[in-house]
Each structure stands twice: as C-alpha cells, then as structure tokens.
PDB file of C-alpha atoms and ligand atoms in Angstrom:
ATOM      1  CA  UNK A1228     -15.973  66.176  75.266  1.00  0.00           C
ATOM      2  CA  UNK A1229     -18.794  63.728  74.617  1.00  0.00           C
ATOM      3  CA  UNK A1230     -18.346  59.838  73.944  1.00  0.00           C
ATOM      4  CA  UNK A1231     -18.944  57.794  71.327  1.00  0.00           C
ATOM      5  CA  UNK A1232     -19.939  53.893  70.503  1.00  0.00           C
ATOM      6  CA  UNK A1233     -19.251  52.418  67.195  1.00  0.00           C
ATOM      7  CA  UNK A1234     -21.087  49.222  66.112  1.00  0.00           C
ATOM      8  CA  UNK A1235     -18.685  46.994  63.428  1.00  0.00           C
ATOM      9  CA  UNK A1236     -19.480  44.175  61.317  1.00  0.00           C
ATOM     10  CA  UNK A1237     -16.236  44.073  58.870  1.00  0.00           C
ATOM     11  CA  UNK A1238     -13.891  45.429  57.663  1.00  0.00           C
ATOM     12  CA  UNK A1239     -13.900  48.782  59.954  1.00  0.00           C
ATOM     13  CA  UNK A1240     -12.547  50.959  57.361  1.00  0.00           C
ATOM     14  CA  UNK A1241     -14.904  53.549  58.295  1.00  0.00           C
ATOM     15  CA  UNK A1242     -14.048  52.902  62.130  1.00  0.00           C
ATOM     16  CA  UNK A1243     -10.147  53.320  61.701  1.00  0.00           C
ATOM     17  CA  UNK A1244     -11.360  57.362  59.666  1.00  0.00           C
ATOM     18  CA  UNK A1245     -13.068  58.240  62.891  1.00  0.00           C
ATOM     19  CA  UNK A1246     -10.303  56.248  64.919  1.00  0.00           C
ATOM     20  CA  UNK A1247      -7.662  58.903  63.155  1.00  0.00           C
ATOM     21  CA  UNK A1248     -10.268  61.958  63.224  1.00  0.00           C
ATOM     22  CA  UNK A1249     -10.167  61.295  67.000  1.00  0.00           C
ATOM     23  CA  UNK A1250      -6.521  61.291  67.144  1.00  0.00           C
ATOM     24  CA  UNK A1251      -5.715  64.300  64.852  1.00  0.00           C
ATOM     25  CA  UNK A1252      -8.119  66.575  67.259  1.00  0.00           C
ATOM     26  CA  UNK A1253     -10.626  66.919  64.542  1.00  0.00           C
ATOM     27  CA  UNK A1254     -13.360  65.567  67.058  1.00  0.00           C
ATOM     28  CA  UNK A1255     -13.063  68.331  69.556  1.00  0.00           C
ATOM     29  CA  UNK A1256     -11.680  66.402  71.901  1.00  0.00           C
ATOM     30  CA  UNK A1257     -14.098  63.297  71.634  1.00  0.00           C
ATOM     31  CA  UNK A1258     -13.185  59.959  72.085  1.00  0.00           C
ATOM     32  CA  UNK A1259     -14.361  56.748  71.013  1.00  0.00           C
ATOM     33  CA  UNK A1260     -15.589  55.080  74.594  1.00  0.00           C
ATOM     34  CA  UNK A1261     -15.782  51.275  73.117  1.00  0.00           C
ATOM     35  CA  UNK A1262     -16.568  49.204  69.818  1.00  0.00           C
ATOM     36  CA  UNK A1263     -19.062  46.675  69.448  1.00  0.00           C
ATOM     37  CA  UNK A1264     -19.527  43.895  66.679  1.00  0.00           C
ATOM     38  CA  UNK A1265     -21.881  41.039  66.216  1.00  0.00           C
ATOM     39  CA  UNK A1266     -18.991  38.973  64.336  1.00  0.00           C
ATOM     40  CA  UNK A1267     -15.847  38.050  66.575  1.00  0.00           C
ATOM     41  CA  UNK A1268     -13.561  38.028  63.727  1.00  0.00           C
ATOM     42  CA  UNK A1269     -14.493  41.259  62.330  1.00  0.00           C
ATOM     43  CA  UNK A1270     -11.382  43.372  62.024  1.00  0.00           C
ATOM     44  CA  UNK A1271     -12.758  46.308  63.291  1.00  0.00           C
ATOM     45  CA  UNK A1272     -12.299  44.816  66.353  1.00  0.00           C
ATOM     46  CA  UNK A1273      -8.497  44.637  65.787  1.00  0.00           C
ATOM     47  CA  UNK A1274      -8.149  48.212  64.803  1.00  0.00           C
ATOM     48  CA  UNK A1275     -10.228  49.430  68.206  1.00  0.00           C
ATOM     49  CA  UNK A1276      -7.453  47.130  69.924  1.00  0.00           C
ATOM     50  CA  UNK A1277      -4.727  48.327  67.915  1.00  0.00           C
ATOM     51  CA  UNK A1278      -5.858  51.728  69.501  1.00  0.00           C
ATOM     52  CA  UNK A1279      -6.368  50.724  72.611  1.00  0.00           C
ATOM     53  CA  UNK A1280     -10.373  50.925  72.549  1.00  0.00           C
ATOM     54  CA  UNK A1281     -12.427  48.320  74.044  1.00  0.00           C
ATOM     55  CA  UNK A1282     -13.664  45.775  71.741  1.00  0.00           C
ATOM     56  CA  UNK A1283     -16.686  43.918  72.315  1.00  0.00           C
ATOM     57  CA  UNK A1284     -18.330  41.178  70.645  1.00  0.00           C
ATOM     58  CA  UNK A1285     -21.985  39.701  71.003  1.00  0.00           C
ATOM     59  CA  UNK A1286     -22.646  36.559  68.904  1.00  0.00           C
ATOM     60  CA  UNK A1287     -26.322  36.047  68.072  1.00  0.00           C
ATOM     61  CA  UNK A1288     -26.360  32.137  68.442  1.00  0.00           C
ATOM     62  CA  UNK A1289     -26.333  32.767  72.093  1.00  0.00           C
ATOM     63  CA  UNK A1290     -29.512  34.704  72.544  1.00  0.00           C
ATOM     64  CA  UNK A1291     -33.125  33.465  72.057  1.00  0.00           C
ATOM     65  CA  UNK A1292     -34.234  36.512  69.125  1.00  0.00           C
ATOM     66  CA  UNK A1293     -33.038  39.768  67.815  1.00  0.00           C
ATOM     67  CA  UNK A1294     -34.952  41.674  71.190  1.00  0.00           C
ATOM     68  CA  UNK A1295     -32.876  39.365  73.251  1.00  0.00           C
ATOM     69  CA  UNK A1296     -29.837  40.615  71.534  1.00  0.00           C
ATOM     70  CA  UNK A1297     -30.681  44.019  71.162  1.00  0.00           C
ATOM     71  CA  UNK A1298     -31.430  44.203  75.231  1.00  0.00           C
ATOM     72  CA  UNK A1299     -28.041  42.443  76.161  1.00  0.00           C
ATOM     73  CA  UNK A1300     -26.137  45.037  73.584  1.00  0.00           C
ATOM     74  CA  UNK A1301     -28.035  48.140  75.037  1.00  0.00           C
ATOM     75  CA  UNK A1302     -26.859  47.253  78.121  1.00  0.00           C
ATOM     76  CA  UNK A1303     -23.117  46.494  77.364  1.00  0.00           C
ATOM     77  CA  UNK A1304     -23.238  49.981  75.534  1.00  0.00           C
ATOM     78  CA  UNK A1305     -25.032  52.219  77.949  1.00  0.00           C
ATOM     79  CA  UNK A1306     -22.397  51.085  80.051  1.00  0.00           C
ATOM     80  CA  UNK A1307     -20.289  53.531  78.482  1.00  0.00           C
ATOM     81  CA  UNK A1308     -22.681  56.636  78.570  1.00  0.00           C
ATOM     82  CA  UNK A1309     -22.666  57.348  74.861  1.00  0.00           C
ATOM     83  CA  UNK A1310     -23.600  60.490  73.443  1.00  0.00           C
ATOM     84  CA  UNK A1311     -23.418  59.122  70.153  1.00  0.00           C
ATOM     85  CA  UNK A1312     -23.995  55.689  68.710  1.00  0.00           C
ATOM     86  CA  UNK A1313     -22.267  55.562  65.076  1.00  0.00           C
ATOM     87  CA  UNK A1314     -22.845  52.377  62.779  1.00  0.00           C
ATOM     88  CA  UNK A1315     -19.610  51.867  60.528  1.00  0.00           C
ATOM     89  CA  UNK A1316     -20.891  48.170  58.628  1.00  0.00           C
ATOM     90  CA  UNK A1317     -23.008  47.043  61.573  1.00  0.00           C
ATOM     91  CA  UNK A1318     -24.688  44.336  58.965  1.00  0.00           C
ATOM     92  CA  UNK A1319     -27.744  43.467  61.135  1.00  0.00           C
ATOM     93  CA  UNK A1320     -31.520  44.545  61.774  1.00  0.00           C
ATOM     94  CA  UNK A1321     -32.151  46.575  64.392  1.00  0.00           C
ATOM     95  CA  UNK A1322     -35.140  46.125  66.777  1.00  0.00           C
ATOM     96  CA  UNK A1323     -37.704  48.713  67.133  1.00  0.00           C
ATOM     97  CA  UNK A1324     -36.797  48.605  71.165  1.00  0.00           C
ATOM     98  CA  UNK A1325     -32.865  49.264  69.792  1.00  0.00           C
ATOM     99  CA  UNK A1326     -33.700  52.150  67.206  1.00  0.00           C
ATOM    100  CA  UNK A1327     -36.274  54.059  69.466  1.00  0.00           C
ATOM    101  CA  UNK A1328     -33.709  53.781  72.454  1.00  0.00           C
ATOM    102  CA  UNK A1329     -30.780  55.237  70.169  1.00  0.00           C
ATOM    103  CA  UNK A1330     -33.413  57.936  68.349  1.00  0.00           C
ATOM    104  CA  UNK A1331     -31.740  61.164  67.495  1.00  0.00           C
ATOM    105  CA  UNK A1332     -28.293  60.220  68.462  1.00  0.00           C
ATOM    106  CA  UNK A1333     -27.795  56.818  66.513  1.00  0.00           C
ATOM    107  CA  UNK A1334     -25.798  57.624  62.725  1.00  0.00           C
ATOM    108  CA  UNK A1335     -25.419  55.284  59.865  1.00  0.00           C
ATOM    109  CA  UNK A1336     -23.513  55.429  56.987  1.00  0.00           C
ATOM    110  CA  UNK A1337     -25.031  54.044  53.278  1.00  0.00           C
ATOM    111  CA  UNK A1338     -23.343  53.613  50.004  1.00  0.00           C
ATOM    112  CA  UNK A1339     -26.207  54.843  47.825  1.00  0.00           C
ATOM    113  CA  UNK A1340     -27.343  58.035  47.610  1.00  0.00           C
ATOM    114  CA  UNK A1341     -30.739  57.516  49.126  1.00  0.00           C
ATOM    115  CA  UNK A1342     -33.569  57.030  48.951  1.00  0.00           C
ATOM    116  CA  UNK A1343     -31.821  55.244  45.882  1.00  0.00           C
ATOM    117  CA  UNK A1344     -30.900  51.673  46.361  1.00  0.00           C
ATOM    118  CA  UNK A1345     -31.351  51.311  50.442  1.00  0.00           C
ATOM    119  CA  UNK A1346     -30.382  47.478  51.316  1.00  0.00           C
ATOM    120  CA  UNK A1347     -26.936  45.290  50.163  1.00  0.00           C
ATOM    121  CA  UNK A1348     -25.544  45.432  46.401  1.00  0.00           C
ATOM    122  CA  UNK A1349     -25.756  49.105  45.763  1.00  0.00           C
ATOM    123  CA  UNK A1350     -22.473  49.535  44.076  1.00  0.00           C
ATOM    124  CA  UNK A1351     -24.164  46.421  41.838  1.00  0.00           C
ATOM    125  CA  UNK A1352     -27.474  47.530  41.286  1.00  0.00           C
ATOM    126  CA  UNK A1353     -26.173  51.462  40.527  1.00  0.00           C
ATOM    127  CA  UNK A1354     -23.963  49.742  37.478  1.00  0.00           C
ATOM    128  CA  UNK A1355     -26.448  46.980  36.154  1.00  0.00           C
ATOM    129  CA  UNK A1356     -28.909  50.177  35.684  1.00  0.00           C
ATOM    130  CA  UNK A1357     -26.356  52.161  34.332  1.00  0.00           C
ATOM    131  CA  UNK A1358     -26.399  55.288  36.445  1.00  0.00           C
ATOM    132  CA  UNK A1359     -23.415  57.851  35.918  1.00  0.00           C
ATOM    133  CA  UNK A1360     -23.066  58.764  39.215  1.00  0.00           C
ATOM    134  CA  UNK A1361     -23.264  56.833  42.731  1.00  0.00           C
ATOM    135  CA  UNK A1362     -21.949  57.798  46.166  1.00  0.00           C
ATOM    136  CA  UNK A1363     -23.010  57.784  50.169  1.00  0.00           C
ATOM    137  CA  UNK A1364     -25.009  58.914  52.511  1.00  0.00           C
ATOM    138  CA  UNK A1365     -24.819  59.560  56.457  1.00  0.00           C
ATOM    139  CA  UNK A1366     -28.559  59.969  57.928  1.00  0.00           C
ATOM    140  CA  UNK A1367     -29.905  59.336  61.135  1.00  0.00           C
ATOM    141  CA  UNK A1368     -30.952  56.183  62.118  1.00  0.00           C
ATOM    142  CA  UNK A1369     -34.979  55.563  62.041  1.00  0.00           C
ATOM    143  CA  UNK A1370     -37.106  52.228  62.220  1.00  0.00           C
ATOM    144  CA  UNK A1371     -37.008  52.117  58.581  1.00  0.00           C
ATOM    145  CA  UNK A1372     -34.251  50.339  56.634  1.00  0.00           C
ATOM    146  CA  UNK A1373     -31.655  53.333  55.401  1.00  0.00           C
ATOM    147  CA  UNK A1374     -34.723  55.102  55.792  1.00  0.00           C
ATOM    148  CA  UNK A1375     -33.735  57.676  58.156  1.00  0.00           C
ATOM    149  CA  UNK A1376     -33.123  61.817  57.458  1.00  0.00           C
ATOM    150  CA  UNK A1377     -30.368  62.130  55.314  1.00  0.00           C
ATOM    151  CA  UNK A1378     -27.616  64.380  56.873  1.00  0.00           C
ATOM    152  CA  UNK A1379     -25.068  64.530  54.162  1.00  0.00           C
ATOM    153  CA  UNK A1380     -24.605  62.809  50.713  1.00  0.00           C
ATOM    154  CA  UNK A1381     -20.913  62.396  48.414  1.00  0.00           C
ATOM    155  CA  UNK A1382     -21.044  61.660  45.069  1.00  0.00           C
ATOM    156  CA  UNK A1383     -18.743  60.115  42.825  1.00  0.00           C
ATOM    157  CA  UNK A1384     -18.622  59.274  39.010  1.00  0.00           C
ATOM    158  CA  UNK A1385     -19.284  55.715  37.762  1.00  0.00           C
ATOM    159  CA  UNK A1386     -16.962  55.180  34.612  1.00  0.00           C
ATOM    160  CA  UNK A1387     -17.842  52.505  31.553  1.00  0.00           C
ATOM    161  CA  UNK A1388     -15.449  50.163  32.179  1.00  0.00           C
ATOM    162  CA  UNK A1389     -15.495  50.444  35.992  1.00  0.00           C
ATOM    163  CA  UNK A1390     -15.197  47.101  38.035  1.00  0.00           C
ATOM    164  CA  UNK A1391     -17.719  46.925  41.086  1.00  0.00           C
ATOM    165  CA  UNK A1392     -14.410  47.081  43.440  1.00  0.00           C
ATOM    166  CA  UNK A1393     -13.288  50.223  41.581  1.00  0.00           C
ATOM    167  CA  UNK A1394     -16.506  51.798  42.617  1.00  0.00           C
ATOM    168  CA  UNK A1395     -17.063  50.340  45.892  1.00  0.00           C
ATOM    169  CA  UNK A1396     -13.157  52.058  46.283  1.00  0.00           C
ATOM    170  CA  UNK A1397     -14.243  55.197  44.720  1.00  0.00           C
ATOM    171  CA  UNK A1398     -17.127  55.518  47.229  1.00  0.00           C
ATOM    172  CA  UNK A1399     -15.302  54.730  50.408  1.00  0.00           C
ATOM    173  CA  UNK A1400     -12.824  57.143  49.851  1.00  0.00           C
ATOM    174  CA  UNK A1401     -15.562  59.420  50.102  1.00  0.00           C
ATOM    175  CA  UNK A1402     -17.015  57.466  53.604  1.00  0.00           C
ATOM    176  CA  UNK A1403     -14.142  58.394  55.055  1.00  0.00           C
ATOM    177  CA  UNK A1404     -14.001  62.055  54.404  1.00  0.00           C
ATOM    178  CA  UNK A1405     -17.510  62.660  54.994  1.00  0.00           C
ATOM    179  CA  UNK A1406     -18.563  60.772  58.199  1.00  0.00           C
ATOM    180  CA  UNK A1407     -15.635  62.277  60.365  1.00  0.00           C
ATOM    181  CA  UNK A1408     -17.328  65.387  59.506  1.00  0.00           C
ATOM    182  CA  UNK A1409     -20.855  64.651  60.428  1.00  0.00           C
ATOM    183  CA  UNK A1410     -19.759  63.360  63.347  1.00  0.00           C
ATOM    184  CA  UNK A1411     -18.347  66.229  63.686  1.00  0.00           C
ATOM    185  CA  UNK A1412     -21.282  68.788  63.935  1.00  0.00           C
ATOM    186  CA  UNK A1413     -23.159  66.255  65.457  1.00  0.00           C
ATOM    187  CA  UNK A1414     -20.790  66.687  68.302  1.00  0.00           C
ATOM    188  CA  UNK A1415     -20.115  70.198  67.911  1.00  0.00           C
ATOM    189  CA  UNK A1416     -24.014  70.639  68.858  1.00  0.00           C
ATOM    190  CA  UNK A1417     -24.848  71.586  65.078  1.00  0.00           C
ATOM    191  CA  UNK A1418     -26.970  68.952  63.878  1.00  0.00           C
ATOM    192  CA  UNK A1419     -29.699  67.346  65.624  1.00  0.00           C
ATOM    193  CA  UNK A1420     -32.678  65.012  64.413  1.00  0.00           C
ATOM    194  CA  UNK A1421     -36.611  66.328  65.443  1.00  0.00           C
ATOM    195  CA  UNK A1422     -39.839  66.048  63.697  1.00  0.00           C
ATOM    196  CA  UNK A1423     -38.505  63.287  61.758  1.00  0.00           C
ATOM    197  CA  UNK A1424     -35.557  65.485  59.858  1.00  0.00           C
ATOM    198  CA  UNK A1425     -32.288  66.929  60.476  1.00  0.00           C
ATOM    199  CA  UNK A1426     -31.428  70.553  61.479  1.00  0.00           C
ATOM    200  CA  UNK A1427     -27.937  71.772  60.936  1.00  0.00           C
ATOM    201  CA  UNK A1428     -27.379  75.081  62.238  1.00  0.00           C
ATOM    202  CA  UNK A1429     -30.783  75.461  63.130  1.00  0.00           C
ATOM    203  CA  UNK A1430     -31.816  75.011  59.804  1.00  0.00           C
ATOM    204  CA  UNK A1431     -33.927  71.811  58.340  1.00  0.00           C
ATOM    205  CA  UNK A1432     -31.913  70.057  56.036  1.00  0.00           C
ATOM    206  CA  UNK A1433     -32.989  69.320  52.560  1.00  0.00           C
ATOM    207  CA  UNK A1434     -34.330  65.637  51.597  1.00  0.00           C
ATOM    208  CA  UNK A1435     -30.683  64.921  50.043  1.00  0.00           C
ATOM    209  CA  UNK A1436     -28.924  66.380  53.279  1.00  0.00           C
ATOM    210  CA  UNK A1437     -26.357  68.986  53.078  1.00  0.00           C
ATOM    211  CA  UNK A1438     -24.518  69.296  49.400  1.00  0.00           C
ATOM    212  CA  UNK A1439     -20.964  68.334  50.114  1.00  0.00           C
ATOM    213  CA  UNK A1440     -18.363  68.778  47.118  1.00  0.00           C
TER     214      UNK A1440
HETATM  215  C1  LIG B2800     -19.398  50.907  54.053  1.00  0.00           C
HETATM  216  O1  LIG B2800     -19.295  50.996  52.671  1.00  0.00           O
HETATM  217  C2  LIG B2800     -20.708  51.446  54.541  1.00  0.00           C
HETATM  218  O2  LIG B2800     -21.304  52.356  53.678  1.00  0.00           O
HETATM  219  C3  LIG B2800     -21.587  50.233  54.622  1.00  0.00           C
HETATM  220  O3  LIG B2800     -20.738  49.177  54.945  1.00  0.00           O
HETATM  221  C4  LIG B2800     -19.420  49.477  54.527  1.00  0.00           C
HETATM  222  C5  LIG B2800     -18.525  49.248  55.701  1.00  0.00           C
HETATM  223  O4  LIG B2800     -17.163  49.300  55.374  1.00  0.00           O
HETATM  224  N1  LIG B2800     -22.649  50.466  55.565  1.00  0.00           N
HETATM  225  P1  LIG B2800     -16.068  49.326  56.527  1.00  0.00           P
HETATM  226  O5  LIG B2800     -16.334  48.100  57.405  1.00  0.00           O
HETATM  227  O6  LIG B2800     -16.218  50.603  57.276  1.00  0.00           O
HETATM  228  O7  LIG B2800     -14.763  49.214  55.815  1.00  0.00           O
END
C-alpha cells in the first residue's frame, strides 16, 4: 500500500479521478496521504476535505523566493512519507532543489501531446494552428518545463467549429481516464523513470509513451 501527495492549483478535477480511483480499489489499496496547493481558495482543497484528506495550503507572499518555498513545502510533504508525488494543476515553477528531491517518483499531467505545445494555452495554440488532433500527456517530472519522459499520451479529435472549452472538455475527459492508470503501474511497481526515460514492464518506453486508445 504506498502513499501518495497531490499538489493542486484549481480546479482539482484531476484530483477528485484519483480521489474516486482510490475509493473504487483501482489503486491497490493506495491512499492519498495529504493535498497541497499554493492557492487557498483552490477547490481542490475542498474536494480533499470533502474526502476527508488533509488539505494544505502554502501562500508564496510569505516566503523570501521560490527555494524558500520549495524547502518549507518539502518539508510539510515528507511529513507524510510519500511514495509518489502527483501534480494535478500545480500552476507554479518548480526549483531545481524541489524536482531533483522528487526525481523518479514526481508525475505531471499536460494537455498537449508533447513535446508539442509544453507551457499554458495549449488547447489555444493547437486550434489557432489548426491541428486535427490534440490530447494529454502524463510524464515524469524533470528540471525541464513539461520536459520530462513521457509515460502515456490520449488523443482526441479537434472539430471545425469546436470552442476552446469544448476541447479543453474533450481532453479532460481523457485526464481522467488516463492518469488513474499511470498511477496505477507506477504503484503497481511497473513503471519507473532511469537514464532519463521511462520503463514499463521492464521495457523503455517510446518518446510518445505508451499508445493508449
Ligand atoms: C489539467 O488540464 C492538466 O492537464 C493541467 O491543468 C489542468 C488541471 O485541471 N496541468 P484540474 O485542476 O485537474 O481540473
């Protein structure tokens, strides 16, 4: 049974999939240990209450710089003992100190499919260039922005007369199918990060991660 942190910013729609995953036994007995936000309004926060998780928040106008930050919110989550630290809309840089503490066991989750569009306004940028087809990936987290191996990608269509909230919709619908699972064989001991990629089964995963249809 291992333990796992989730870092919020929002929303938490991504937080409340692994929140259920948890509860319907599809984590192997796992639990979520505490969530953590740098925005005490974010209502991610409400949904780790609502389930009766501890919810933390850190507000940067109290600390000198981002390494100050980062130390205070290491500490507050190695508290817990993670095994796994999963960002669900954590919308802030992360330290070197942060990322190299959290290597191999830290997951993000990115609406592009990388290395297309890494950053904010994907769902914008993917229809302004007029791409067909969009989605998300889940990838480990490196020091490089979105950067990191790329553990599993979804893909969904981008219509003609598509609104950017029918899209951003489209592709969270996939979010929440797809990082429950990475999670997961992450947990199940089938995916691990070394030499800078991801292994699933013992196997190095392609640039583009695992297919998923
Ligand atoms: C998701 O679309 C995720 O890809 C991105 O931020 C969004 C968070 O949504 N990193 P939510 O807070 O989980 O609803």
């Amino acid at each position: 049974m291992k333990r796992i942190v989730v870092l919020v910013s929002g929303n938490g729609s991504n937080l409340q999939a692994i929140i259920d995953a948890c509860q319907q036994g599809r984590l192997n007995g796992s639990s979520i240990a505490a969530v953590f936000s740098n925005k005490a309004d974010a209502y991610g926060l409400e949904r780790a209450r609502e389930a009766g998780i501890p919810a933390h928040a850190l507000e940067a106008a109290q600390f000198a710089d981002r390494e100050a930050f980062d130390r205070q919110l290491m500490l507050e989550i190695d508290a817990y003992a993670p095994d796994l630290v999963v960002l669900a809309g954590y919308m802030r840089i992360l330290s070197p100190a942060f990322v190299s503490h959290y290597l191999q066991r830290m997951l993000n989750i990115h609406p592009s499919l990388l290395p297309k569009y890494p950053g904010l306004h994907t769902h914008r940028q993917a229809m302004a260039n007029g791409d067909e087809e969009h989605g998300t990936s889940v990838h480990f987290v490196t020091e490089e922005l979105d950067g990191g191996p790329v553990i599993l990608q979804a893909k969904v269509p981008i219509f003609a007369d598509d609104t950017e909230d029918e899209v951003v919709a489209r592709v969270q619908h996939q979010e929440h199918a797809i990082y429950p699972l990475v999670i997961s064989w992450f947990i199940n001991g089938r995916l691990t990060m070394r030499d800078g990629a991801a292994w699933m089964d013992g196997a190095q995963l392609p640039p583009e991660g695992h297919a998923f249809e």
